[in-house]
Short mmCIF file of C-alpha atoms and ligand atoms in Angstrom, two decimals:
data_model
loop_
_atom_site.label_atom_id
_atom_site.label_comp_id
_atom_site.label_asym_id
_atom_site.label_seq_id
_atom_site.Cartn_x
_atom_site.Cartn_y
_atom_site.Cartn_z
CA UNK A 7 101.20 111.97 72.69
CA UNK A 8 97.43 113.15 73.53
CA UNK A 9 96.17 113.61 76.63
CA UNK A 10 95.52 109.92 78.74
CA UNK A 11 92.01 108.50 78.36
CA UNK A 12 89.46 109.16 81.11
CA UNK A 13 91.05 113.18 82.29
CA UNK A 14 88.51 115.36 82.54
CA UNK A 15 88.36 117.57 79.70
CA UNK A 16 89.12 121.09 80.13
CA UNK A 17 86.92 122.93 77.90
CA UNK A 18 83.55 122.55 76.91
CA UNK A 19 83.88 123.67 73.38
CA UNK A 20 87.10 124.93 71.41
CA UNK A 21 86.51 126.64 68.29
CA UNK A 22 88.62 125.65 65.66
CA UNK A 23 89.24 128.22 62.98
CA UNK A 24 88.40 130.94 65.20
CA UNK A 25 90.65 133.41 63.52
CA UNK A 26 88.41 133.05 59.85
CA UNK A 27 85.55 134.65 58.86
CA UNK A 28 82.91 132.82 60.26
CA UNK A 29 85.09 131.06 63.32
CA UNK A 30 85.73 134.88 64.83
CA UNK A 31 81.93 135.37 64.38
CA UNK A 32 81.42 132.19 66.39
CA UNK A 33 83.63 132.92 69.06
CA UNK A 34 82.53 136.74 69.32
CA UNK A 35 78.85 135.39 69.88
CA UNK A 36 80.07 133.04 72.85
CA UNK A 37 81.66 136.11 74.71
CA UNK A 38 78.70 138.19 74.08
CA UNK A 39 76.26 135.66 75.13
CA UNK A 40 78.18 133.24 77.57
CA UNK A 41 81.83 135.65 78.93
CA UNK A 42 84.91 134.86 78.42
CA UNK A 43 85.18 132.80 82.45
CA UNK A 44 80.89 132.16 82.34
CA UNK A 45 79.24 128.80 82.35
CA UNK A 46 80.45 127.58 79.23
CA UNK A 47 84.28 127.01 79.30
CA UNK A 48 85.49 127.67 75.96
CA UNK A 49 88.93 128.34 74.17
CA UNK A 50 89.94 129.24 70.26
CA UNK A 51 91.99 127.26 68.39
CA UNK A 52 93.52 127.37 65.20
CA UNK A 53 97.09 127.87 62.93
CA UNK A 54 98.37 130.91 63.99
CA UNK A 55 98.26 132.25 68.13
CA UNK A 56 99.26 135.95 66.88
CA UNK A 57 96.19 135.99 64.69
CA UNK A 58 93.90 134.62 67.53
CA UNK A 59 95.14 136.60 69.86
CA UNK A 60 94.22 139.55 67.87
CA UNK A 61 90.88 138.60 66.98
CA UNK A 62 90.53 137.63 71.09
CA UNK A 63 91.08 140.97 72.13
CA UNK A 64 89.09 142.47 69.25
CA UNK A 65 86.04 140.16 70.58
CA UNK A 66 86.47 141.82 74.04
CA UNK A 67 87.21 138.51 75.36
CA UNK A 68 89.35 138.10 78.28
CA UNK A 69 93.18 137.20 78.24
CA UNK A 70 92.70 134.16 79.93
CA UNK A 71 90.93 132.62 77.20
CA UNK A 72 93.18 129.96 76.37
CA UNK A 73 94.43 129.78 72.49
CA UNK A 74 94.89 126.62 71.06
CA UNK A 75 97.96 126.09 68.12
CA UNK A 76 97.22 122.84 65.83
CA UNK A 77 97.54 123.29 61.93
CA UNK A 78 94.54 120.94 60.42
CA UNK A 79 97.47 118.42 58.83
CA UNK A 80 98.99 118.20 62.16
CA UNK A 81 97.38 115.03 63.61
CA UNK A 82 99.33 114.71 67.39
CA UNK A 83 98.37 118.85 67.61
CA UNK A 84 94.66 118.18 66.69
CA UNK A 85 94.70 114.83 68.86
CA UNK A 86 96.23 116.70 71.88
CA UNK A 87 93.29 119.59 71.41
CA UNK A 88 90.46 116.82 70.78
CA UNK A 89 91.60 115.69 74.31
CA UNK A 90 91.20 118.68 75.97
CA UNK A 91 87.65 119.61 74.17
CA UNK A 92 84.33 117.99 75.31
CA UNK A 93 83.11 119.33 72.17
CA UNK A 94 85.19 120.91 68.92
CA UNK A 95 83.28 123.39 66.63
CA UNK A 96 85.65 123.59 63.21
CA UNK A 97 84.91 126.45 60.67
CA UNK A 98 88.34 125.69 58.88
CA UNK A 99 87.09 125.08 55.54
CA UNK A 100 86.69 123.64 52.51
CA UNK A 101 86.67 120.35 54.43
CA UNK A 102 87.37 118.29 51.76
CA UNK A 103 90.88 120.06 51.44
CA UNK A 104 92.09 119.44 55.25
CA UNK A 105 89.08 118.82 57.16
CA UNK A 106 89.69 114.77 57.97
CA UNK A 107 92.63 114.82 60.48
CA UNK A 108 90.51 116.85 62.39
CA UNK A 109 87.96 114.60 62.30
CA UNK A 110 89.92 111.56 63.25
CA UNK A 111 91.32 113.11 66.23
CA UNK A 112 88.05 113.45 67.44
CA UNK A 113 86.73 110.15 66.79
CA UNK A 114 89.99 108.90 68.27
CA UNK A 115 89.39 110.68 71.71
CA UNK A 116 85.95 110.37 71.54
CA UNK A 117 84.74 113.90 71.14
CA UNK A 118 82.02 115.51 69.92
CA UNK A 119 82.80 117.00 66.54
CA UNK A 120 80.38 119.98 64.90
CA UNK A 121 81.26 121.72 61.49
CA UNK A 122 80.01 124.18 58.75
CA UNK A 123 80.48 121.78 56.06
CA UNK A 124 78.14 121.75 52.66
CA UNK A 125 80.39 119.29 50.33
CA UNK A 126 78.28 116.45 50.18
CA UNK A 127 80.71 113.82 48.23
CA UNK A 128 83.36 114.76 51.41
CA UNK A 129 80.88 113.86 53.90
CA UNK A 130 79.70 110.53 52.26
CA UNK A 131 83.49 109.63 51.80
CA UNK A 132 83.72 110.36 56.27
CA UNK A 133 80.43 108.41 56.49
CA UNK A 134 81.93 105.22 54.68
CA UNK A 135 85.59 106.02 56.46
CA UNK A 136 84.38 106.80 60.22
CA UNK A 137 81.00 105.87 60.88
CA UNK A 138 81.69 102.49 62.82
CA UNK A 139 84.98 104.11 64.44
CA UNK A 140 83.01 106.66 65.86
CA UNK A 141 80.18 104.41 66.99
CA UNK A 142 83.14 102.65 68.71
CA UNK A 143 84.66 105.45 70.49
CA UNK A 144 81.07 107.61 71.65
CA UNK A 145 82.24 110.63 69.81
CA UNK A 146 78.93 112.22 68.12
CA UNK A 147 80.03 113.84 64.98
CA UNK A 148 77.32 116.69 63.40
CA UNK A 149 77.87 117.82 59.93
CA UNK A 150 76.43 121.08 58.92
CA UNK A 151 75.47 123.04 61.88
CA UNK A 152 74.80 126.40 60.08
CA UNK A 153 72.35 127.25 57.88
CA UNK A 154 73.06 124.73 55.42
CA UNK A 155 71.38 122.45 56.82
CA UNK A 156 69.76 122.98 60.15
CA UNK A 157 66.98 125.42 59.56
CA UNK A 158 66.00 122.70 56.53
CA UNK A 159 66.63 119.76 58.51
CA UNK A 160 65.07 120.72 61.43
CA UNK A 161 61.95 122.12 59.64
CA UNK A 162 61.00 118.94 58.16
CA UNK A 163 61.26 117.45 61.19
CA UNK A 164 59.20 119.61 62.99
CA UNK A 165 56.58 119.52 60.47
CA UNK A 166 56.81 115.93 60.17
CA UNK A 167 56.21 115.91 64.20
CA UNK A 168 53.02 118.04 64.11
CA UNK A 169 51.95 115.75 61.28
CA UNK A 170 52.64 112.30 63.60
CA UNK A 171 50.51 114.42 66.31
CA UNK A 172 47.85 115.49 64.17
CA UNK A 173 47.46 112.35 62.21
CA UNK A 174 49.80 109.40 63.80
CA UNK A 175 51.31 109.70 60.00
CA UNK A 176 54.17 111.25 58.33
CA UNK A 177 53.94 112.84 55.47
CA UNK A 178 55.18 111.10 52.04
CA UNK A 179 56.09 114.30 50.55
CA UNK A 180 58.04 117.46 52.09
CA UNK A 181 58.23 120.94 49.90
CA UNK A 182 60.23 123.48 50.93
CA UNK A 183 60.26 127.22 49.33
CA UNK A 184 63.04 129.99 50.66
CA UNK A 185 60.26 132.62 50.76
CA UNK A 186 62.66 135.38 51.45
CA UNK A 187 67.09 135.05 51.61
CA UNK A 188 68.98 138.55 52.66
CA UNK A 189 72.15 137.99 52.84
CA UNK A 190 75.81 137.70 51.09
CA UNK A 191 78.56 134.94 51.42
CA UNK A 192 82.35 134.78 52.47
CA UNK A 193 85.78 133.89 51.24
CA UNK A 194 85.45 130.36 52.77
CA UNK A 195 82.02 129.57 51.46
CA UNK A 196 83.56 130.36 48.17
CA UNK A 197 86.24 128.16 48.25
CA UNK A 198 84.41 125.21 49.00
CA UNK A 199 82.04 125.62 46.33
CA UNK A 200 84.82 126.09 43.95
CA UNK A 201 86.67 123.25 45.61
CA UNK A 202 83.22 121.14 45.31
CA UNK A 203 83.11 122.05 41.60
CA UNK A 204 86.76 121.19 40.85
CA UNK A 205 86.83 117.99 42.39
CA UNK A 206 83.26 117.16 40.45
CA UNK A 207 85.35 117.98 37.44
CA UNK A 208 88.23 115.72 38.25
CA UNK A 209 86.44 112.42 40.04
CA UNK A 210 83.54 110.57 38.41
CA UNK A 211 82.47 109.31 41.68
CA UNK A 212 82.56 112.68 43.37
CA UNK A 213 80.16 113.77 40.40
CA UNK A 214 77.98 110.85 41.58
CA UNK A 215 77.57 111.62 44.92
CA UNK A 216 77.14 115.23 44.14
CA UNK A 217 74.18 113.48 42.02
CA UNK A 218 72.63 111.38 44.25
CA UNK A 219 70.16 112.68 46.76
CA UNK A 220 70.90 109.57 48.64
CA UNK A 221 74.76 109.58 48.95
CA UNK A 222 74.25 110.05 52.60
CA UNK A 223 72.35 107.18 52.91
CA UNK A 224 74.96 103.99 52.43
CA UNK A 225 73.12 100.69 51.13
CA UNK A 226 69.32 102.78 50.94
CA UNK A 227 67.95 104.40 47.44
CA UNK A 228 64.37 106.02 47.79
CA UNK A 229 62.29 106.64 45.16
CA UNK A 230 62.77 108.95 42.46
CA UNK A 231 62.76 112.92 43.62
CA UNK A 232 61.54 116.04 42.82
CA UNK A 233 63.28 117.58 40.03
CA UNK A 234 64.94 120.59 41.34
CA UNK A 235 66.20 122.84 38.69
CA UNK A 236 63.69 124.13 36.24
CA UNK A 237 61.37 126.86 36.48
CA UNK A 238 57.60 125.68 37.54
CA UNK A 239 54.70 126.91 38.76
CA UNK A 240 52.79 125.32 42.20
CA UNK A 241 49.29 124.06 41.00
CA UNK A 242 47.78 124.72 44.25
CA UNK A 243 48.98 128.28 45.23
CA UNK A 244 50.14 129.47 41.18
CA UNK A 245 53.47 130.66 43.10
CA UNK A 246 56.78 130.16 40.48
CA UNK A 247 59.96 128.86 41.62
CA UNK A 248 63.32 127.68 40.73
CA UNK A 249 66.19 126.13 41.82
CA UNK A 250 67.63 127.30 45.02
CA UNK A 251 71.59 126.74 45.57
CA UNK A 252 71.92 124.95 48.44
CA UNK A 253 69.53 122.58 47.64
CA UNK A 254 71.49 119.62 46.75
CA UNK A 255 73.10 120.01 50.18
CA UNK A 256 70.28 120.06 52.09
CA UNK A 257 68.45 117.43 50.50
CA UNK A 258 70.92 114.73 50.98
CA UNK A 259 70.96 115.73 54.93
CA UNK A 260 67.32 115.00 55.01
CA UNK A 261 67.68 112.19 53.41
CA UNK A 262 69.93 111.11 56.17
CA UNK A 263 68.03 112.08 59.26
CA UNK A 264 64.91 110.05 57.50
CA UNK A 265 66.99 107.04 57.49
CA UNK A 266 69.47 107.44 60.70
CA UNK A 267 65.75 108.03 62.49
CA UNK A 268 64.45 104.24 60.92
CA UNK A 269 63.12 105.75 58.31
CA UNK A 270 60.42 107.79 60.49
CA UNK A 271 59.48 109.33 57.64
CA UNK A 272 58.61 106.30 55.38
CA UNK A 273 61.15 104.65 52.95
CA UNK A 274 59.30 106.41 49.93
CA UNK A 275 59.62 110.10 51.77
CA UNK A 276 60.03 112.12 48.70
CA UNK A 277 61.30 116.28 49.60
CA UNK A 278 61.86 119.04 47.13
CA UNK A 279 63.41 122.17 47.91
CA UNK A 280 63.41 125.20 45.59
CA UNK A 281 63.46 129.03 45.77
CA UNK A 282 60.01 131.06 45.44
CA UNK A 283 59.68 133.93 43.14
CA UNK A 284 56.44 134.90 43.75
CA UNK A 285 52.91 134.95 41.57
CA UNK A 286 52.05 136.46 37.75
CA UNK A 287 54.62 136.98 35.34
CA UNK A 288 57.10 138.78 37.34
CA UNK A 289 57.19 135.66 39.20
CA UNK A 290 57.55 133.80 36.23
CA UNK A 291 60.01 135.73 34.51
CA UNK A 292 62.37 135.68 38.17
CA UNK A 293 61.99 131.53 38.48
CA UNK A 294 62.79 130.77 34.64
CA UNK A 295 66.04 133.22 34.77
CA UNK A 296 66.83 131.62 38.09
CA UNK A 297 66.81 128.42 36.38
CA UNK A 298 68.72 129.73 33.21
CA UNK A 299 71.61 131.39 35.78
CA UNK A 300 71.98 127.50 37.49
CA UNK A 301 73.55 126.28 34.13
CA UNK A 302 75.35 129.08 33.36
CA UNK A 303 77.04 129.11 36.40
CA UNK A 304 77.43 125.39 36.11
CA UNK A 305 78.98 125.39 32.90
CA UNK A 306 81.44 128.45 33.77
CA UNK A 307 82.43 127.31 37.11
CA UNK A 308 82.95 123.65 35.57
CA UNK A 309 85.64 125.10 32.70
CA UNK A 310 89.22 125.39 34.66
CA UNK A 311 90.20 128.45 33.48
CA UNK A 312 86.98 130.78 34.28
CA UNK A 313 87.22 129.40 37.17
CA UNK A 314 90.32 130.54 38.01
CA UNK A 315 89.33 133.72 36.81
CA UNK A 316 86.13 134.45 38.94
CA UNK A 317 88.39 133.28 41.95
CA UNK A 318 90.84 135.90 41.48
CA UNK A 319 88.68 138.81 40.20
CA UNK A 320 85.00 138.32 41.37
CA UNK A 321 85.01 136.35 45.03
CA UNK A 322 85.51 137.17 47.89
CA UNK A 323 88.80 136.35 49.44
CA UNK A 324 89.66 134.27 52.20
CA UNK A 325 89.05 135.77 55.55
CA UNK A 326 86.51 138.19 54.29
CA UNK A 327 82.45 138.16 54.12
CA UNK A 328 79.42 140.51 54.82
CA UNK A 329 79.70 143.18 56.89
CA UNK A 330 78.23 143.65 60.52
CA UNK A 331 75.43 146.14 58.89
CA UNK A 332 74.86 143.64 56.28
CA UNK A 333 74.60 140.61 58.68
CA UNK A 334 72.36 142.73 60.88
CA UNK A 335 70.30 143.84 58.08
CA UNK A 336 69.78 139.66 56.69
CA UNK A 337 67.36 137.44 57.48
CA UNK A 338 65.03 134.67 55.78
CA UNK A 339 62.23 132.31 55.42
CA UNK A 340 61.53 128.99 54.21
CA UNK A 341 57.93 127.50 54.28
CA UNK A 342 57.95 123.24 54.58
CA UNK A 343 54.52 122.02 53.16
CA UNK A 344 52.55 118.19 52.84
CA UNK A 345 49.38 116.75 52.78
CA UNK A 346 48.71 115.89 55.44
CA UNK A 347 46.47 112.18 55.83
CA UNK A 348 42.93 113.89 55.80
CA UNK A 349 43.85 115.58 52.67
CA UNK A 350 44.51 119.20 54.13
CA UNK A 351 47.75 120.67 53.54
CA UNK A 352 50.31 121.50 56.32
CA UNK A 353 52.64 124.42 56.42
CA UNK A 354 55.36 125.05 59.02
CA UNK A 355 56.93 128.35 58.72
CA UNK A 356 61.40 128.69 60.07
CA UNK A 357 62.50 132.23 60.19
CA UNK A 358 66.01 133.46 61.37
CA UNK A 359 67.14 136.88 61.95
CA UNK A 360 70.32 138.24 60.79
CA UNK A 361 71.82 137.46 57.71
CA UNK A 362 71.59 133.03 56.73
CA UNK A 363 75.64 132.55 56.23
CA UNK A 364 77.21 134.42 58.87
CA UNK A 365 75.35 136.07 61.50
CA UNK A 366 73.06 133.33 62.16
CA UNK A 367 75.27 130.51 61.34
CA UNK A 368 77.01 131.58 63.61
CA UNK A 369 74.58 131.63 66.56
CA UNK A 370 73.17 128.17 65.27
CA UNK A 371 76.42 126.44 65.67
CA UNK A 372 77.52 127.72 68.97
CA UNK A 373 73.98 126.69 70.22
CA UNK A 374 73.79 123.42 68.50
CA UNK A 375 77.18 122.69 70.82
CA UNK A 376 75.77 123.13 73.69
CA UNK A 377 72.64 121.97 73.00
CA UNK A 378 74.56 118.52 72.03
CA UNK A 379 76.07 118.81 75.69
CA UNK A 380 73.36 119.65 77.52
CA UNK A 381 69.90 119.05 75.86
CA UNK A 382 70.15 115.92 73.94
CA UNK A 383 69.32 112.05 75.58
CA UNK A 384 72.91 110.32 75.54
CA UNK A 385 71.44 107.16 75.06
CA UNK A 386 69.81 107.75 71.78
CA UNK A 387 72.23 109.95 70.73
CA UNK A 388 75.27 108.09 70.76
CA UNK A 389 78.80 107.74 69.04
CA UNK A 390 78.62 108.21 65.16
CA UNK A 391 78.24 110.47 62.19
CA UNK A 392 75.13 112.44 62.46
CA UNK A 393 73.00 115.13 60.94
CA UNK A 394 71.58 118.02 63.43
CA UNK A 395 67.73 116.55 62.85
CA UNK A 396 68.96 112.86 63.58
CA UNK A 397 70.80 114.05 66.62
CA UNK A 398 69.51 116.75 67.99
CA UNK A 399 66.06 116.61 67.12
CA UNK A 400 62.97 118.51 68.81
CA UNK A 401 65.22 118.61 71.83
CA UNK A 402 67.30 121.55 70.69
CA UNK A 403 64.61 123.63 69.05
CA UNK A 404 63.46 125.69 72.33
CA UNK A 405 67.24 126.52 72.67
CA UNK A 406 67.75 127.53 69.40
CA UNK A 407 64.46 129.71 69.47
CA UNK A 408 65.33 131.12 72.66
CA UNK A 409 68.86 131.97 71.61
CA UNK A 410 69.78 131.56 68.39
CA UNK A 411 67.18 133.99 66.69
CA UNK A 412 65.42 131.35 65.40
CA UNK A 413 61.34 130.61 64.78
CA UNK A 414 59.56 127.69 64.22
CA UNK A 415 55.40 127.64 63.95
CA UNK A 416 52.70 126.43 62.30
CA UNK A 417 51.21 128.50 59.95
CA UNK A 418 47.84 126.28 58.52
N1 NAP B 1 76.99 125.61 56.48
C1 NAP B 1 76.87 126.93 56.41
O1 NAP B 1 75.79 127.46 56.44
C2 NAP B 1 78.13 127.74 56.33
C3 NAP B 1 78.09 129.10 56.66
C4 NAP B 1 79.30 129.81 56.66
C5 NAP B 1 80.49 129.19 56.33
N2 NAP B 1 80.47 127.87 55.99
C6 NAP B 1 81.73 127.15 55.70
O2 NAP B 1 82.66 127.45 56.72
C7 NAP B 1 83.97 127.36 56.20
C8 NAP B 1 84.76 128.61 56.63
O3 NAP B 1 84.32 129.74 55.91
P1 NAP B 1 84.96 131.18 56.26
O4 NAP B 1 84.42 132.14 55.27
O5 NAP B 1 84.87 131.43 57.68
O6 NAP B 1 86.50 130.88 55.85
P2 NAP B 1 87.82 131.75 56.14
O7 NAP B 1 87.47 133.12 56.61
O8 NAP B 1 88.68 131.60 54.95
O9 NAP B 1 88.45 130.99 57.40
C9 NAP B 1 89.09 129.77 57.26
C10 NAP B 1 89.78 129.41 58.57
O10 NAP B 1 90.52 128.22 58.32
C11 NAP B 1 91.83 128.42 58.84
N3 NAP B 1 92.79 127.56 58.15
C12 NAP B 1 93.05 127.48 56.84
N4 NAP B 1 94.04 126.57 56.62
C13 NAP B 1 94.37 126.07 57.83
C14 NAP B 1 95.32 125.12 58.27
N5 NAP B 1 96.14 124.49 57.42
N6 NAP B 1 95.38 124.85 59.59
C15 NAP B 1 94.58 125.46 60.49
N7 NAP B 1 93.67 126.41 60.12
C16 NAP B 1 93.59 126.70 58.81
C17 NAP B 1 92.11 129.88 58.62
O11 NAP B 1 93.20 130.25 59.45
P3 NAP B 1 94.02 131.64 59.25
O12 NAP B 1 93.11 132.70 59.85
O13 NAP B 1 95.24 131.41 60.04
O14 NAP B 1 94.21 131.84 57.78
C18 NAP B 1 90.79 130.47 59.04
O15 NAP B 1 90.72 130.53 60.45
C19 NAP B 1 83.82 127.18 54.70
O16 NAP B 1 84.00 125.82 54.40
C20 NAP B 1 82.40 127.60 54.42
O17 NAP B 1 81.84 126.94 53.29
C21 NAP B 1 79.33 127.16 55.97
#
């Protein structure tokens, strides 16, 4: 039995996972930034109270920060935690594999719900499951708070905003080039790609959502988009680029936030997102291996058996990721580019320090919380299954610059 309806919740955010990889990292930001007894109330959560209360004292949090026990296929555990929680950040991942009781709970007690997930066909499955039960019960539920997708999502939508102020126009057409990427990735991340590839490999309509750069958009098909995985070179700028891996992630997101915001961005908004390699041959030679590597990959990680293989011998394994001097060390780029409706092209610039998986991630999602709680209209943002642009918008862009190591500017 959960907690009764209407108690006041006890913690402001509970981070779920927070003896993994990236959940640790999450929690070890809040103590740093926040305290373990500050103004944000928070408490860790996850399968196993000796491991958090480990990683708790290795955070230099306090004793007092409550741990939470609730294995993710334990539905009255995760219900009773939902209860307590005005807002649950999960990092137990791959989502597809044990991510939806979780979810539920939260819709069911009407709490806000903020993950790390990139599996795209998992999210439009919870879209067409929970959308109208969480409209129902008020809980706001944020997929992919880390850097797939919010420095992407959020850049469009900030250039898009300068463009509406500029020109009282959106642009029809959104480009996006990762300028610069430092940075490595973690057991978890690896599992979910492999469990992404598997299940593409096993389910036809899986494959098709994976496919569709609308499959976050139920009942709406734009046009036709940008291709996305060959080598080619910009007419305007002669700068190469290829396909960049998180790519079909992001795109679908954006094509959610165009169409949970009405569409601000016109029903033909077309966005391409790729990976720059720079000018002259070298640049040339870079995109068209880049583009050669994407099948490979695809073909070996499609074929059961080297994927087993590159699991066991090549990945990194579950708990494990970059290490503090390599997170440090990380940072990127991505340029967002249109044409503006007087012809001129407009370029915003997002940069974010530290490394894109884990370092920042890990800032983005604590702040994206709390920005949720505290900086974002309750009336327009209200129960259902989001994307950070649709529900957090502009709003939680000063925050995330002032906190979260984040930049966003114009750069035309
Ligand atoms: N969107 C982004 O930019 C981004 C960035 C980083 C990571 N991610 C995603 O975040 C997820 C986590 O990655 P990671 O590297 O942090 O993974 P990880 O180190 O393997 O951590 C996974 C966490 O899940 C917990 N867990 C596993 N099974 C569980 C169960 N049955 N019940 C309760 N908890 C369970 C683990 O608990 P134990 O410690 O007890 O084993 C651990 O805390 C992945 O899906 C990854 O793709 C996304």
């Amino acid at each position: 039995m959960g907690i009764p309806w209407g108690m006041a919740r006890r913690f402001d955010l509970v981070v779920y996972g927070a003896s993994g990889f990236t959940g640790r990292l999450v929690a070890e930001y809040l103590q740093v930034r926040y305290g373990s007894s500050g103004s944000v109330v928070w408490a860790m959560a996850g399968r196993n109270l000796e491991k958090l209360a480990q990683v708790r004292a290795q955070i230099g949090a306090e004793a007092d920060v409550p741990l939470i026990a609730a294995d993710a296929h334990d539905g009255a555990a995760l219900l009773a935690l939902a209860h307590q929680a005005r807002a649950v950040i999960t990092t137990v991942g791959p989502y597809q594999l044990g991510g939806e009781p979780l979810l539920r709970a939260c819709i069911e007690s009407g709490t806000d719900y903020l993950d790390l997930c990139g599996e795209p066909a998992w999210m439009a499955r919870m879209i067409r499951t929970h959308h109208r039960a969480a409209e129902a019960s008020g809980a706001r539920v944020v997929f992919s708070c880390g850097f797939d997708s919010v420095p992407f999502d959020l850049g469009v939508l900030y250039l898009q905003h300068e463009a509406m102020v500029r020109h009282g126009k959106p642009l029809p057409a959104v480009s996006a080039r990762v300028l610069v990427m430092k940075g490595g990735f973690s057991g978890g991340t690896a599992a979910s790609l492999l469990a992404t590839v598997q299940a593409m490999g096993e389910d036809p309509g899986v494959r098709a959502d994976m496919r569709n750069p609308f499959a976050l958009t139920p009942g709406f098909t734009g046009p036709e988009q940008p291709e996305g995985n060959k080598a080619a070179k910009d007419d305007t700028d002669g700068v190469w680029s290829g396909p960049f891996v998180m790519a079909p992630i992001n795109t679908k997101t954006v094509h959610r936030t165009n169409y949970l915001l009405g569409h601000a961005f016109g029903r033909d908004f077309r966005y391409a997102e790729r990976m720059s390699f720079g000018v002259g041959p070298a640049g040339e030679v870079r995109a068209k291996a880049a583009a050669r590597n994407d099948k490979v990959q695809a073909l070996l990680l499609g074929f059961g058996p080297t994927r087993r293989l590159i699991k066991h011998l090549v990945l990194p394994k579950p708990g494990t990721g970059p290490s503090a001097e390599e997170r440090e060390a990380g940072r990127y780029r991505i340029a967002f580019t249109g044409t503006g409706a007087d012809g001129e092209a407009m370029t915003a610039v997002v940069e974010g320090d530290r490394d894109p998986g884990y370092g920042s991630t890990s800032k983005i999602i604590a702040e994206c919380a709390l920005g949720l709680l505290h900086d974002v209209d309750p009336g327009s943002t209200r129960g259902g299954i989001w994307t950070p642009g649709a529900a957090l918008g502009m709003a939680v862009i000063p925050r995330l610059q002032e906190r979260a190591g984040l930049s966003f500017r114009m750069s035309d």
